[in-house]
Coordinates of C-alpha atoms in Angstrom, one line a residue:
M1 CA 17.7 -17.3 -28.1
I2 CA 18.3 -21.0 -29.0
T3 CA 21.7 -20.7 -26.8
T4 CA 19.5 -19.2 -24.0
L5 CA 16.8 -21.5 -24.1
S6 CA 19.5 -24.5 -24.3
G7 CA 21.1 -23.1 -20.9
D8 CA 18.1 -23.2 -19.1
T9 CA 17.0 -26.6 -20.5
S10 CA 20.2 -27.9 -19.5
R11 CA 19.8 -26.2 -15.7
L12 CA 16.2 -27.7 -15.6
L13 CA 17.6 -31.5 -16.6
A14 CA 20.1 -31.3 -13.8
T15 CA 17.5 -30.3 -11.3
V16 CA 15.2 -33.0 -12.8
D17 CA 18.1 -35.8 -12.1
F18 CA 18.6 -34.5 -8.6
V19 CA 15.1 -34.8 -7.5
K20 CA 15.1 -38.4 -8.7
E21 CA 18.1 -39.5 -7.1
Q22 CA 17.4 -38.0 -3.5
D23 CA 15.2 -38.9 -0.8
T24 CA 14.8 -37.3 2.8
A25 CA 16.9 -39.3 4.9
A26 CA 20.0 -38.9 2.6
L27 CA 19.5 -35.3 1.6
L28 CA 19.2 -33.8 5.2
P29 CA 22.8 -34.8 6.5
L30 CA 24.1 -33.3 3.2
L31 CA 22.4 -30.0 4.1
F32 CA 23.2 -30.3 7.8
P33 CA 26.6 -32.0 8.5
G34 CA 26.4 -33.4 12.1
L35 CA 22.9 -34.1 12.1
D36 CA 22.0 -37.8 13.0
G37 CA 20.5 -39.9 15.3
P38 CA 17.2 -38.9 17.2
E39 CA 17.3 -35.3 15.7
L40 CA 17.6 -36.9 12.2
R41 CA 14.9 -39.2 12.8
S42 CA 12.8 -36.4 14.0
L43 CA 13.0 -34.6 11.0
V44 CA 12.5 -37.0 8.9
E45 CA 9.2 -37.9 10.6
H46 CA 8.1 -34.4 10.4
C47 CA 9.0 -33.1 7.0
R48 CA 9.7 -34.6 3.6
F49 CA 11.9 -33.7 0.7
S50 CA 9.3 -32.5 -1.6
H51 CA 11.1 -30.6 -4.4
A52 CA 14.0 -28.7 -5.9
A53 CA 13.3 -25.6 -7.4
L54 CA 14.8 -23.3 -10.7
L55 CA 14.0 -20.2 -12.0
V56 CA 14.1 -20.0 -16.0
F57 CA 13.4 -17.4 -18.5
P58 CA 11.3 -18.3 -21.5
S59 CA 10.4 -15.4 -23.9
D60 CA 6.7 -16.6 -24.0
E61 CA 4.6 -19.6 -23.1
T62 CA 5.7 -21.8 -26.3
E63 CA 9.2 -21.6 -25.3
L64 CA 8.6 -22.7 -21.8
R65 CA 6.2 -25.8 -23.1
A66 CA 9.3 -26.8 -25.2
M67 CA 11.6 -26.5 -22.3
L68 CA 9.6 -28.7 -20.3
A69 CA 9.1 -31.3 -23.0
D70 CA 12.7 -31.7 -23.5
C71 CA 13.1 -32.5 -19.9
G72 CA 10.3 -35.0 -19.8
L73 CA 8.1 -32.7 -17.6
V74 CA 4.3 -32.4 -18.0
A75 CA 2.4 -29.3 -16.5
D76 CA -0.6 -27.5 -17.2
L77 CA 0.1 -23.9 -18.4
P78 CA 0.1 -21.2 -17.4
G79 CA 1.0 -21.8 -13.9
R80 CA 0.0 -20.2 -11.0
P81 CA 1.2 -16.7 -10.0
S82 CA 4.3 -16.6 -7.6
V83 CA 4.0 -13.8 -5.4
V84 CA 6.9 -14.7 -3.1
V85 CA 9.5 -15.2 -6.0
R86 CA 7.9 -12.1 -7.9
E87 CA 8.4 -9.8 -4.5
R88 CA 11.6 -10.9 -3.9
L89 CA 13.1 -10.1 -7.6
A90 CA 11.3 -6.8 -7.4
V91 CA 13.2 -5.8 -4.4
R92 CA 16.6 -7.5 -5.4
H93 CA 16.5 -5.5 -8.9
R94 CA 14.7 -2.5 -7.9
R95 CA 11.8 -3.1 -10.2
P96 CA 8.1 -2.7 -9.8
A97 CA 6.5 -5.9 -9.2
A98 CA 3.7 -5.3 -11.6
E99 CA 6.6 -5.8 -14.6
L100 CA 7.5 -9.1 -13.5
D101 CA 5.5 -11.8 -14.7
V102 CA 6.6 -14.8 -12.8
G103 CA 4.6 -18.3 -12.8
I104 CA 5.2 -21.3 -10.9
L105 CA 4.7 -24.9 -12.0
R106 CA 5.1 -28.4 -10.2
P107 CA 5.6 -31.2 -12.7
E108 CA 5.9 -34.4 -11.1
V109 CA 9.0 -36.5 -10.8
A110 CA 9.4 -40.3 -9.6
G111 CA 12.1 -40.5 -7.2
A112 CA 14.4 -43.9 -7.0
D113 CA 12.7 -44.3 -3.7
G114 CA 9.0 -44.6 -5.3
E115 CA 8.2 -41.3 -3.8
H116 CA 6.6 -38.9 -6.2
R117 CA 8.0 -35.1 -5.8
T118 CA 7.9 -32.3 -7.9
V119 CA 10.5 -30.0 -9.7
E120 CA 9.2 -26.6 -8.9
V121 CA 9.6 -24.1 -11.7
F122 CA 9.4 -20.4 -11.6
A123 CA 9.3 -18.9 -15.0
L124 CA 9.9 -15.2 -15.5
T125 CA 8.7 -14.3 -18.7
V126 CA 11.3 -12.0 -20.7
P127 CA 9.9 -10.8 -23.9
P128 CA 12.5 -9.6 -26.5
G129 CA 13.2 -6.0 -25.8
S130 CA 11.5 -6.1 -22.3
G131 CA 14.5 -4.8 -20.6
L132 CA 14.4 -7.9 -18.2
E133 CA 17.4 -9.5 -20.1
E134 CA 19.7 -8.1 -17.3
I135 CA 17.6 -9.6 -14.7
A136 CA 17.6 -13.2 -16.5
A137 CA 21.6 -12.9 -16.7
C138 CA 22.2 -11.8 -13.0
E139 CA 19.9 -14.7 -11.7
R140 CA 21.4 -17.4 -13.8
E141 CA 24.8 -16.6 -12.6
R142 CA 24.0 -16.4 -9.2
Q143 CA 21.1 -18.9 -8.8
H144 CA 19.2 -16.9 -5.9
E145 CA 16.1 -18.8 -6.5
A146 CA 17.5 -22.3 -6.6
H147 CA 16.5 -24.3 -3.6
V148 CA 15.6 -27.5 -2.2
A149 CA 12.5 -27.7 -0.2
F150 CA 10.9 -29.8 2.4
E151 CA 7.2 -30.1 3.1
V152 CA 6.1 -30.2 6.8
V153 CA 3.8 -33.2 7.3
A154 CA 1.6 -31.9 10.1
P155 CA 1.4 -28.2 10.0
D156 CA 1.4 -27.8 13.9
P157 CA 2.8 -24.3 15.1
L158 CA 4.8 -26.3 17.8
V159 CA 6.1 -28.7 15.1
L160 CA 7.0 -25.9 12.9
R161 CA 9.0 -23.9 15.7
G162 CA 10.9 -27.1 16.3
L163 CA 11.9 -27.6 12.5
T164 CA 13.0 -24.0 12.6
S165 CA 15.1 -24.3 15.4
T166 CA 16.9 -27.4 14.4
F167 CA 17.8 -25.6 11.1
A168 CA 19.2 -22.9 12.9
R169 CA 21.3 -25.1 15.3
Y170 CA 22.9 -26.8 12.2
G171 CA 23.8 -23.6 10.5
A172 CA 20.8 -22.5 8.5
V173 CA 20.0 -18.4 8.5
P174 CA 16.5 -17.1 8.0
D175 CA 16.4 -15.7 4.1
G176 CA 12.9 -14.4 3.6
G177 CA 9.9 -15.9 3.0
G178 CA 6.1 -15.1 2.3
Y179 CA 2.5 -16.3 2.1
N180 CA 1.1 -17.1 -1.2
P181 CA -2.8 -16.7 -1.0
H182 CA -3.2 -18.5 -4.4
E183 CA -2.1 -21.6 -3.0
N184 CA -3.0 -21.0 0.8
G185 CA 0.6 -21.9 1.9
T186 CA 3.3 -20.2 3.7
V187 CA 7.1 -20.4 2.7
F188 CA 10.1 -20.1 4.9
Y189 CA 13.5 -19.6 3.3
F190 CA 16.8 -20.4 4.8
G191 CA 20.5 -19.9 3.8
A192 CA 22.2 -23.2 4.1
S193 CA 25.2 -23.9 6.2
A194 CA 28.6 -23.0 4.8
E195 CA 29.5 -26.8 5.3
A196 CA 26.4 -27.8 3.2
K197 CA 27.3 -30.6 0.6
A198 CA 24.1 -30.9 -1.1
G199 CA 25.2 -28.1 -4.1
Y200 CA 22.2 -25.9 -3.0
R201 CA 22.9 -22.8 -1.1
R202 CA 19.0 -22.0 -0.2
L203 CA 16.4 -24.3 1.8
E204 CA 12.6 -23.8 1.8
L205 CA 10.2 -25.2 4.5
Y206 CA 6.7 -25.3 2.8
V207 CA 3.8 -25.2 5.4
P208 CA 0.1 -25.7 3.8
G209 CA -2.0 -23.0 5.4
D210 CA -1.8 -19.6 6.5
H211 CA 1.0 -19.3 9.2
R212 CA 1.9 -15.4 8.8
D213 CA 2.2 -15.3 12.7
L214 CA 5.2 -17.5 12.8
L215 CA 6.4 -16.0 9.5
A216 CA 6.6 -12.5 11.1
D217 CA 9.3 -13.9 13.6
H218 CA 11.2 -15.6 10.9
L219 CA 11.2 -12.6 8.8
D220 CA 12.6 -10.6 11.6
G221 CA 15.6 -13.0 12.0
H222 CA 16.2 -12.1 8.3
R223 CA 16.1 -8.7 8.5
A224 CA 18.5 -8.6 11.5
R225 CA 21.0 -9.9 9.2
Q226 CA 19.7 -7.0 6.6
P227 CA 20.3 -3.6 8.6
A228 CA 19.8 -1.2 5.5
E229 CA 16.7 -3.3 4.3
T230 CA 15.4 -2.7 7.9
L231 CA 16.0 0.6 8.1
L232 CA 14.6 1.4 4.9
R233 CA 11.3 -0.2 5.8
L234 CA 11.2 1.4 8.9
L235 CA 11.6 4.7 6.8
T236 CA 8.5 3.6 4.6
G237 CA 6.2 3.7 7.8
A238 CA 4.7 7.0 6.7
W239 CA 3.6 5.7 3.1
T240 CA 2.0 2.9 4.8
T241 CA -0.2 4.9 7.0
Q242 CA -0.9 7.4 4.2
A243 CA -1.8 4.3 1.9
L244 CA -4.3 2.8 4.4
A245 CA -5.7 6.2 4.9
T246 CA -6.1 6.9 1.2
F247 CA -7.7 3.5 0.8
A248 CA -10.4 4.4 3.8
Q249 CA -10.7 7.9 2.6
L250 CA -11.9 6.6 -1.0
R251 CA -14.2 3.9 0.1
V252 CA -12.3 1.5 -1.7
P253 CA -12.8 -1.0 1.1
D254 CA -16.7 -0.5 0.6
A255 CA -16.4 -1.0 -3.0
M256 CA -14.6 -4.3 -2.6
D257 CA -15.7 -7.9 -1.9
G258 CA -14.0 -10.6 0.6
E259 CA -15.1 -13.5 -1.5
R260 CA -14.5 -12.6 -5.3
A261 CA -11.7 -10.5 -6.8
V262 CA -12.9 -7.1 -8.5
G263 CA -11.1 -5.5 -11.1
V264 CA -9.4 -2.2 -11.1
E265 CA -11.4 -0.6 -13.7
E266 CA -14.9 -1.2 -12.0
L267 CA -13.1 -0.1 -8.7
A268 CA -12.1 2.9 -10.2
R269 CA -15.3 3.8 -11.9
T270 CA -17.0 3.3 -8.2
V271 CA -14.7 5.4 -6.2
G272 CA -13.9 7.8 -8.6
A273 CA -10.2 7.2 -9.3
R274 CA -7.7 6.6 -12.0
P275 CA -7.3 2.9 -12.8
G276 CA -3.4 2.9 -13.2
K277 CA -2.9 5.0 -9.9
L278 CA -5.2 3.0 -8.0
A279 CA -3.7 -0.2 -9.2
T280 CA -0.2 1.2 -8.0
L281 CA -2.2 1.8 -4.5
L282 CA -3.6 -1.5 -4.6
R283 CA -0.4 -3.5 -5.2
Y284 CA 1.4 -1.7 -2.2
L285 CA -1.6 -2.6 -0.2
A286 CA -1.2 -6.4 -1.2
M287 CA 2.3 -6.3 0.2
L288 CA 0.9 -4.9 3.4
G289 CA -1.8 -7.6 3.5
A290 CA -4.7 -5.4 3.2
V291 CA -6.0 -6.9 -0.2
E292 CA -4.7 -9.7 -2.2
E293 CA -4.2 -9.8 -6.0
G294 CA -5.4 -12.6 -8.4
H295 CA -5.7 -12.7 -12.2
D296 CA -9.2 -11.0 -12.0
G297 CA -8.3 -8.1 -9.7
F298 CA -8.2 -7.4 -6.0
R299 CA -9.9 -9.1 -3.1
L300 CA -10.2 -7.6 0.1
T301 CA -8.5 -9.5 3.1
E302 CA -10.0 -9.4 6.7
P303 CA -7.4 -6.8 7.9
G304 CA -8.4 -4.6 5.0
A305 CA -12.2 -5.1 5.8
L306 CA -12.1 -3.5 9.0
L307 CA -11.4 -0.4 6.8
R308 CA -14.8 -0.6 5.6
D309 CA -17.6 1.9 7.1
G310 CA -20.0 0.9 9.4
V311 CA -19.0 -2.9 9.9
P312 CA -18.5 -4.3 13.6
G313 CA -15.2 -3.3 14.7
S314 CA -14.7 -1.0 11.8
M315 CA -11.2 1.1 12.1
R316 CA -11.8 3.2 9.4
A317 CA -12.2 6.2 11.6
L318 CA -8.8 5.4 13.2
A319 CA -7.2 5.5 9.7
L320 CA -8.6 8.8 9.1
M321 CA -7.8 10.2 12.2
Y322 CA -4.0 8.9 11.8
G323 CA -3.6 9.7 8.6
G324 CA -5.1 13.3 9.0
P325 CA -4.7 15.3 12.0
F326 CA -2.4 13.1 14.0
Y327 CA -0.1 12.7 11.0
E328 CA 0.3 16.3 10.7
S329 CA 1.0 16.7 14.2
F330 CA 3.8 14.0 14.0
A331 CA 5.8 16.2 11.8
A332 CA 6.6 18.3 14.5
L333 CA 7.5 15.4 16.9
G334 CA 11.1 17.1 16.9
H335 CA 9.4 20.1 18.1
T336 CA 8.3 18.4 21.2
V337 CA 11.7 16.5 22.0
R338 CA 13.4 19.6 21.5
T339 CA 11.3 21.9 23.6
G340 CA 8.8 19.8 25.8
E341 CA 5.8 21.5 24.0
V342 CA 2.8 19.5 22.5
A343 CA 3.2 18.9 18.9
F344 CA -0.4 19.1 18.1
E345 CA -0.6 22.5 19.9
H346 CA 2.3 23.7 18.1
V347 CA 0.9 22.8 14.9
F348 CA -3.0 23.7 15.3
G349 CA -2.3 26.6 17.8
E350 CA -4.5 24.8 20.5
N351 CA -4.9 21.6 22.2
H352 CA -6.6 18.8 20.5
F353 CA -9.7 18.3 22.8
D354 CA -10.6 22.2 22.1
H355 CA -9.6 21.8 18.2
F356 CA -11.8 18.7 17.9
A357 CA -14.8 20.3 20.1
R358 CA -15.0 23.3 17.7
D359 CA -15.2 21.2 14.6
P360 CA -18.3 18.7 14.8
E361 CA -17.3 16.5 12.1
L362 CA -14.0 16.4 13.4
A363 CA -15.2 15.5 16.9
E364 CA -17.6 12.9 15.4
L365 CA -14.5 11.3 13.7
F366 CA -12.3 11.5 16.8
D367 CA -15.2 9.6 19.0
Q368 CA -15.6 7.3 16.2
S369 CA -11.8 6.5 16.2
M370 CA -11.7 5.8 20.0
A371 CA -14.6 3.3 19.3
A372 CA -12.6 1.5 16.7
G373 CA -10.3 0.2 19.5
S374 CA -13.4 -1.4 21.2
A375 CA -11.9 -4.9 20.5
M376 CA -10.0 -3.9 23.7
F377 CA -13.0 -4.1 25.6
D378 CA -14.1 -7.5 24.8
P379 CA -13.2 -9.4 28.0
L380 CA -14.3 -6.3 30.2
P381 CA -18.1 -7.0 31.0
T382 CA -16.8 -10.3 32.7
H383 CA -14.6 -8.7 35.2
P384 CA -15.6 -10.0 38.6
A385 CA -16.4 -6.2 39.8
L386 CA -19.0 -5.9 37.1
T387 CA -20.5 -9.3 37.7
A388 CA -20.5 -9.0 41.4
A389 CA -22.6 -5.3 40.8
A390 CA -25.0 -6.7 38.4
E391 CA -25.7 -9.6 41.2
A392 CA -26.6 -7.1 43.8
P393 CA -30.1 -7.4 45.0
A394 CA -31.3 -4.2 43.3
G395 CA -28.7 -4.1 40.4
G396 CA -25.7 -2.1 40.5
T397 CA -25.0 1.1 38.7
V398 CA -21.9 1.7 36.6
V399 CA -20.6 5.3 36.1
D400 CA -18.5 5.4 33.1
I401 CA -16.4 8.8 33.2
A402 CA -15.5 10.4 30.0
G403 CA -17.3 7.7 28.4
G404 CA -17.1 8.9 24.9
N405 CA -20.0 7.8 22.3
G406 CA -21.1 5.1 25.1
E407 CA -19.4 2.1 23.4
L408 CA -18.0 0.5 26.4
L409 CA -21.1 1.4 28.5
G410 CA -23.1 -0.3 26.0
R411 CA -21.2 -3.3 26.1
V412 CA -21.2 -3.5 29.6
L413 CA -25.1 -3.0 30.1
A414 CA -25.8 -5.5 27.2
A415 CA -23.9 -8.1 29.2
H416 CA -25.6 -7.5 32.4
P417 CA -29.3 -6.6 32.0
R418 CA -29.9 -5.6 35.6
L419 CA -27.3 -2.9 35.6
H420 CA -27.9 0.7 35.4
G421 CA -25.5 3.1 33.7
V422 CA -24.4 6.9 34.0
L423 CA -22.3 8.3 31.3
L424 CA -20.4 11.6 32.0
E425 CA -19.3 13.6 29.3
R426 CA -18.9 16.6 27.2
P427 CA -22.0 17.9 25.8
H428 CA -21.6 17.0 22.0
A429 CA -20.3 13.6 23.2
V430 CA -23.3 13.3 25.5
E431 CA -25.6 13.5 22.6
A432 CA -24.0 11.2 20.7
A433 CA -23.8 8.7 23.4
R434 CA -27.5 9.1 24.3
L435 CA -28.4 8.3 20.6
R436 CA -26.2 5.3 20.3
L437 CA -27.6 4.0 23.9
E438 CA -30.9 4.5 22.9
E439 CA -30.9 2.7 19.5
A440 CA -29.2 -0.2 21.4
G441 CA -32.3 -0.6 23.8
H442 CA -30.4 0.8 27.1
G443 CA -32.1 4.3 27.1
T444 CA -34.0 3.8 29.8
R445 CA -31.5 2.3 32.0
C446 CA -29.0 5.2 31.5
A447 CA -28.6 8.5 32.9
F448 CA -26.4 11.1 31.0
V449 CA -24.6 14.1 32.9
T450 CA -23.0 16.9 31.1
G451 CA -19.9 18.0 32.8
D452 CA -15.9 17.8 33.6
F453 CA -13.9 15.5 35.9
A454 CA -15.4 17.7 38.9
D455 CA -18.8 16.3 38.3
V456 CA -18.1 12.5 38.8
P457 CA -21.7 11.4 40.4
A458 CA -21.7 10.0 43.6
G459 CA -23.2 6.6 44.8
G460 CA -22.0 4.3 41.9
D461 CA -21.3 0.7 42.4
V462 CA -18.5 0.5 39.7
Y463 CA -16.6 3.6 38.1
V464 CA -14.9 3.2 35.0
L465 CA -12.0 5.4 33.7
S466 CA -11.1 4.2 30.0
R467 CA -8.2 5.6 28.2
V468 CA -8.6 8.7 30.2
L469 CA -5.6 9.0 32.4
H470 CA -3.0 8.6 29.8
D471 CA -4.1 12.0 28.4
W472 CA -2.7 14.0 31.4
D473 CA 0.3 14.5 33.5
D474 CA 0.7 13.2 36.8
E475 CA -0.6 16.1 38.5
R476 CA -3.9 16.2 36.5
C477 CA -4.4 12.4 37.0
R478 CA -4.1 12.8 40.6
E479 CA -6.7 15.5 40.5
I480 CA -8.9 13.2 38.4
L481 CA -8.5 10.3 40.9
R482 CA -9.4 12.5 44.0
H483 CA -12.8 13.7 42.1
C484 CA -13.3 9.7 41.8
A485 CA -12.5 8.8 45.3
R486 CA -14.8 11.3 46.6
A487 CA -17.7 10.0 44.7
M488 CA -17.1 6.6 45.4
P489 CA -18.9 4.7 48.2
E490 CA -16.8 2.6 50.6
H491 CA -17.7 -0.6 48.7
A492 CA -17.3 1.0 45.3
D493 CA -14.8 -0.3 42.5
L494 CA -12.6 1.7 39.8
L495 CA -11.7 -0.1 36.5
V496 CA -8.9 2.0 34.8
V497 CA -8.4 0.8 31.3
E498 CA -4.9 1.7 29.9
R499 CA -2.2 0.4 28.1
V500 CA 0.7 -0.1 30.6
L501 CA 4.2 0.3 29.8
P502 CA 6.3 -3.1 30.5
S503 CA 8.9 -2.7 33.3
D504 CA 11.4 -5.3 31.5
G505 CA 11.5 -3.3 28.0
S506 CA 9.5 -6.1 26.1
V507 CA 7.7 -5.1 23.0
S508 CA 4.3 -3.4 23.6
L509 CA 2.1 -1.1 21.7
A510 CA 2.2 0.9 25.0
T511 CA 5.7 1.9 24.2
A512 CA 4.4 3.4 20.6
W513 CA 1.4 5.3 22.5
D514 CA 3.8 6.6 24.8
V515 CA 5.0 8.7 21.8
H516 CA 1.7 9.4 20.5
M517 CA 0.5 10.8 23.8
M518 CA 3.4 12.9 24.2
C519 CA 3.1 14.3 20.8
N520 CA -0.5 15.0 20.5
V521 CA -1.9 15.6 24.2
G522 CA 1.1 16.1 26.2
G523 CA 0.2 12.9 28.2
R524 CA 1.9 9.6 28.6
E525 CA 1.6 5.7 29.2
R526 CA 2.9 4.7 32.4
Q527 CA 4.2 1.4 34.1
A528 CA 1.8 -0.3 36.8
G529 CA 4.0 0.7 39.9
H530 CA 3.5 4.5 38.5
Y531 CA 0.0 4.1 38.2
G532 CA 0.0 2.5 42.0
R533 CA 1.6 5.5 43.1
L534 CA -0.9 7.8 41.9
F535 CA -3.7 5.9 43.0
A536 CA -2.1 6.2 46.3
D537 CA -1.7 9.5 46.3
A538 CA -5.6 10.0 45.8
G539 CA -6.4 7.5 48.7
L540 CA -6.8 4.9 46.2
A541 CA -5.1 1.2 46.0
L542 CA -4.5 -0.7 43.2
V543 CA -5.9 -4.5 43.9
G544 CA -5.5 -6.4 40.5
R545 CA -4.6 -6.1 37.1
A546 CA -5.7 -8.2 34.0
P547 CA -4.7 -8.2 30.5
L548 CA -7.1 -6.9 27.4
P549 CA -6.6 -7.3 23.9
L550 CA -4.8 -4.6 22.0
D551 CA -2.1 -4.9 24.8
G552 CA -4.6 -3.1 27.0
N553 CA -5.0 -3.7 30.7
V554 CA -7.7 -3.1 33.2
L555 CA -6.4 -1.9 36.6
H556 CA -8.9 -2.8 39.7
V557 CA -8.8 -0.1 42.1
R558 CA -10.5 0.3 45.5
K559 CA -10.4 2.9 48.4
A560 CA -7.5 2.3 50.6
R561 CA -7.8 1.2 53.9
P562 CA -6.8 3.3 56.7
T563 CA -3.8 2.2 58.6
S564 CA -4.1 1.4 62.1
A565 CA -2.7 3.7 64.6
G566 CA -1.0 0.8 66.6

């Protein structure tokens, strides 16, 4: 043990000397040979050399304290948990993260230029007989976590993108990173250029605050260089779906708090689960960002809070639907691709509309899951067609075709007190919508029609088809649109809300939903031009298109003007 401690102490002393001797302007050209002039000045202006880091392996806190003292370092023990390094070690050595007690300390060191910097000490506790000695030996040899770090002075997204671009131009490559909730800081790791002369193979950009949006792009670059890891992460997507669905099904989010951590034992008692098994699930969900782990237990994050029941924007029903019936049907996706038959019908023996209609609880869950994507509707009430109808002398009428539980129509009526509404739906859905709209105070301004697409009421000013057409093949879509066209007065507008497939192959939720619709209802997503042709076949014309949240679009449609004979 004395030899091990002495070796770690020697490595730590070398790190302390390096931090004392270097400064930002001198270190950057060593890391990025060829960097000089305006680019060097820009980097010096926007980031500063903050620390050098080392991973050490004390058997307990006493040994760590002695090691720090031998190097002239003063730090408060115990340190904060190091989420990023713990996860990296777990992946690299194929060990559960819960087995790795990694702390982080940042004792200060005065540099030769008078600047105060730190030595970042990661400490993996390796008790005798713990089985972690092999990890310690490997890490000492390969120095995976040893790095030099720069802190971004002004954490502006444009500055951060500029810094990462400059690093890349001079040979640095993405090498992971993460967000540490205990410090509210985001870490971007890079592999140094092969020509670097500083003796460190890894670099870090530390940015105060939560920058996980930019981090996602950075990690994509890292995974592009790790094809096996990338594929493995993709293959575990089913685990993610089931973990989130189980989290919602057990109502764990409802037992948690967004402000304070709740212990696993308390959570397990509340939801009726085994503490050890629940802890395993929660650690996985922490990796996904649904919860955060601290010393005292787990805290709910903003995404995780959306799995609570009854909160605004709740996506609990969606989680239960994707982890339930649709999860089962996706297991038969290969059947759909081979035969063209709908997987849902192959698994359940009937189409999903009939299947849900026969089971009131499942029908209600489906309607709730449709409402769970209601963030897509946020800008819709301000659409010019609805605003113009609301400003009509007598107030206009909005007809929501297959309007579900009335979520969208309720938003429109709330935004425009002079509008009246008509909701067309199946019997059970009409009753749910009636209750919802009456509770919202819109009952006297709304009529309810029970029926099918052939029953679209005439005389409205604005007609709405929200996430309807993607359920059907082209011929059925033409039929639905012709029913709309027959009911629409000449002045009326039709608003079609759908996810539209990009024509340039860019990343879009619509591409994923295209597979979902094929597998579960026999429908499809379409490009804007495809919709335009369907509208034209029904005597309608696409006159405008605007983006909505969640990769949605609102397509503005009117009756086509007759072409003149001459």
